[in-house]
Coordinates of C-alpha atoms in Angstrom, one line a residue:
X1 CA 14.8 7.0 0.5
X2 CA 18.3 7.5 -0.7
X3 CA 20.6 4.5 -0.7
X4 CA 23.9 4.3 1.2
X5 CA 25.8 4.5 -2.1
X6 CA 23.9 7.5 -3.3
X7 CA 24.3 9.2 0.1
X8 CA 28.0 8.7 -0.1
X9 CA 28.1 10.1 -3.6
X10 CA 26.2 13.2 -2.6
X11 CA 28.3 13.8 0.5
X12 CA 31.5 13.2 -1.6
X13 CA 30.5 15.7 -4.3
X14 CA 29.9 18.4 -1.8
X15 CA 33.4 18.1 -0.3
X16 CA 35.5 17.2 -3.4
X17 CA 36.3 20.8 -4.4
X18 CA 33.1 21.3 -6.5
X19 CA 32.1 24.5 -4.7
X20 CA 32.0 27.8 -6.6
X21 CA 34.7 30.3 -5.6
X22 CA 34.0 34.0 -6.3
X23 CA 37.3 36.0 -6.6
X24 CA 37.4 39.4 -4.9
X25 CA 37.7 42.4 -7.3
X26 CA 41.1 44.0 -7.4
X27 CA 40.0 47.3 -5.8
X28 CA 39.0 45.7 -2.5
X29 CA 41.1 46.5 0.5
X30 CA 43.1 44.0 2.7
X31 CA 40.2 43.7 5.2
X32 CA 37.9 42.4 2.6
X33 CA 40.5 40.0 1.2
X34 CA 41.1 38.6 4.7
X35 CA 37.4 38.2 5.3
X36 CA 36.9 36.3 2.1
X37 CA 39.8 34.0 2.8
X38 CA 38.6 33.2 6.4
X39 CA 37.8 29.5 6.8
X40 CA 34.1 28.5 6.7
X41 CA 32.6 27.5 10.0
X42 CA 32.6 23.8 10.7
X43 CA 29.2 22.0 10.4
X44 CA 27.4 21.4 13.6
X45 CA 28.3 18.0 14.9
X46 CA 25.4 15.6 15.5
X47 CA 24.8 14.3 19.0
X48 CA 25.4 10.7 19.8
X49 CA 21.7 10.0 19.7
X50 CA 21.2 11.7 16.3
X51 CA 24.2 9.9 14.8
X52 CA 22.9 6.5 16.1
X53 CA 19.4 7.3 14.8
X54 CA 20.8 8.0 11.3
X55 CA 22.8 4.8 11.3
X56 CA 19.8 2.8 12.4
X57 CA 17.6 4.3 9.7
X58 CA 20.2 3.7 7.0
X59 CA 20.6 0.1 8.2
X60 CA 16.8 -0.5 8.1
X61 CA 16.6 1.0 4.7
X62 CA 19.3 -1.2 3.4
X63 CA 17.6 -4.3 4.9
X64 CA 14.4 -3.5 3.0
X65 CA 16.4 -3.1 -0.3
X66 CA 18.1 -6.5 0.2
X67 CA 14.8 -8.3 0.4
X68 CA 13.7 -10.3 -2.6
X69 CA 11.8 -8.5 -4.0
X70 CA 12.9 -5.3 -2.4
X71 CA 10.4 -3.4 -0.3
X72 CA 9.8 0.3 -0.9
X73 CA 9.7 2.2 2.3
X74 CA 6.2 3.5 1.9
X75 CA 5.0 -0.1 1.6
X76 CA 6.8 -1.1 4.8
X77 CA 4.5 -2.5 7.6
X78 CA 5.0 -3.9 11.1
X79 CA 5.7 -7.4 9.7
X80 CA 8.8 -6.1 8.0
X81 CA 9.8 -4.5 11.3
X82 CA 9.3 -7.8 13.2
X83 CA 11.4 -9.6 10.6
X84 CA 14.1 -7.0 10.9
X85 CA 14.2 -7.4 14.7
X86 CA 14.5 -11.2 14.3
X87 CA 17.2 -10.7 11.7
X88 CA 19.3 -8.6 14.2
X89 CA 19.3 -11.5 16.7
X90 CA 22.2 -13.1 14.8
X91 CA 24.4 -10.2 15.9
X92 CA 23.3 -10.3 19.5
X93 CA 25.6 -10.7 22.5
X94 CA 23.1 -11.6 25.2
X95 CA 23.0 -15.3 26.2
X96 CA 19.4 -16.4 26.4
X97 CA 19.1 -19.9 28.0
X98 CA 16.6 -22.4 26.5
X99 CA 14.1 -24.3 28.6
X100 CA 16.2 -27.5 28.5
X101 CA 19.4 -25.8 29.6
X102 CA 20.7 -26.6 33.1
X103 CA 21.4 -22.9 33.6
X104 CA 17.9 -21.8 32.7
X105 CA 16.8 -19.1 35.2
X106 CA 20.2 -18.7 36.7
X107 CA 21.5 -15.1 36.6
X108 CA 25.2 -16.2 37.1
X109 CA 25.6 -19.6 35.4
X110 CA 28.7 -21.5 36.6
X111 CA 29.8 -22.6 33.1
X112 CA 29.3 -22.2 29.4
X113 CA 26.5 -23.6 27.4
X114 CA 25.3 -23.9 23.8
X115 CA 22.3 -21.6 24.1
X116 CA 22.0 -18.9 21.5
X117 CA 23.0 -15.3 21.7
X118 CA 20.2 -12.7 21.2
X119 CA 19.8 -9.0 21.1
X120 CA 19.0 -7.7 24.6
X121 CA 15.5 -6.5 25.1
X122 CA 16.7 -3.0 26.2
X123 CA 18.7 -2.6 23.0
X124 CA 15.7 -3.5 20.8
X125 CA 13.4 -1.2 22.7
X126 CA 15.8 1.7 22.3
X127 CA 16.2 0.8 18.6
X128 CA 12.5 0.9 18.0
X129 CA 12.3 4.3 19.7
X130 CA 14.9 5.8 17.4
X131 CA 13.4 4.3 14.2
X132 CA 9.9 5.5 15.2
X133 CA 11.3 9.0 15.4
X134 CA 13.3 8.7 12.2
X135 CA 10.3 7.4 10.3
X136 CA 8.3 10.6 10.9
X137 CA 11.4 12.9 10.5
X138 CA 11.8 11.4 7.0
X139 CA 8.3 12.2 5.9
X140 CA 6.3 9.3 7.3
X141 CA 2.9 9.9 8.7
X142 CA 2.4 9.3 12.4
X143 CA -0.8 7.3 11.9
X144 CA 1.0 5.0 9.5
X145 CA 4.2 4.5 11.5
X146 CA 4.9 0.8 11.5
X147 CA 7.3 1.1 14.4
X148 CA 4.5 2.4 16.6
X149 CA 2.3 -0.6 15.9
X150 CA 0.7 -2.5 18.8
X151 CA 2.2 -5.7 17.4
X152 CA 5.7 -4.3 17.9
X153 CA 4.9 -3.5 21.6
X154 CA 3.6 -7.0 22.1
X155 CA 6.7 -8.5 20.6
X156 CA 9.0 -6.4 22.7
X157 CA 7.0 -7.3 25.9
X158 CA 7.3 -11.0 25.0
X159 CA 11.1 -10.7 24.4
X160 CA 11.4 -8.9 27.7
X161 CA 9.5 -11.5 29.7
X162 CA 11.3 -14.4 28.0
X163 CA 14.7 -13.0 28.6
X164 CA 13.9 -12.2 32.2
X165 CA 12.8 -15.7 32.9
X166 CA 15.6 -17.4 31.0
X167 CA 18.3 -15.3 32.6
X168 CA 16.8 -15.2 36.1
X169 CA 16.8 -11.4 36.1
X170 CA 13.3 -10.1 36.8
X171 CA 12.3 -6.9 35.0
X172 CA 11.7 -4.1 37.3
X173 CA 9.8 -1.1 36.0
X174 CA 11.3 2.2 37.1
X175 CA 8.9 4.2 39.3
X176 CA 8.6 7.8 38.4
X177 CA 9.2 10.2 41.3
X178 CA 6.1 12.2 42.2
X179 CA 6.8 15.8 42.7
X180 CA 6.0 17.2 46.1
X181 CA 3.5 20.0 45.9
X182 CA 3.9 22.8 48.4
X183 CA 1.4 25.5 48.8
X184 CA 2.4 28.8 50.4
X185 CA -0.2 31.4 51.2
X186 CA 0.7 35.1 51.3
X187 CA -1.4 38.2 51.8
X188 CA -1.5 40.9 49.2
X189 CA -1.6 44.5 50.1
X190 CA -5.4 44.6 49.5
X191 CA -5.9 41.8 52.0
X192 CA -6.6 39.1 49.5
X193 CA -4.8 35.8 49.9
X194 CA -2.8 34.3 47.0
X195 CA -1.2 30.8 46.8
X196 CA 2.2 30.1 45.5
X197 CA 2.7 26.6 44.1
X198 CA 6.2 25.1 44.1
X199 CA 7.1 21.8 42.6
X200 CA 10.0 19.9 44.0
X201 CA 11.5 16.9 42.3

């Protein structure tokens, strides 16, 4: 994987005037000259999800490089992912009350406390989803994807349950709406009966 510094260098070289310009021959008419001087189309802008996925992937790669000794991406396993998730807790903004806290289990505590801030479970769950996709998009094999490990799912479930209990906000799984199946029978010209199936959300 390419480091942030190298990525910046490559991107800078492509936009620093290093492109080759081919001059139009003198016998071309004005139409050709105008066409050659037309501005190049702007590159397609990434969606918010794709941009965030790229930033997450670069952040994780930098985290592996900062380890002592550094960890090559092909040698990354679920333990490195778990360490990365715990490392991110120091940047969290979600108050998670400890067992001895007076506000433990209260969704709206009446005052401040010294309990630590953590990354919210929902943020970690979304992060893992993006990194799982980025791993395979960058050449990783699906069967070796450390972000899809069962240990990661167990960790996220434990974080979810702990935060729900500490904050007094029970986790409610969203129920998927079942489509209503309508069957309409119609007669064909030959007397046979056919059924039209219509799905309604």
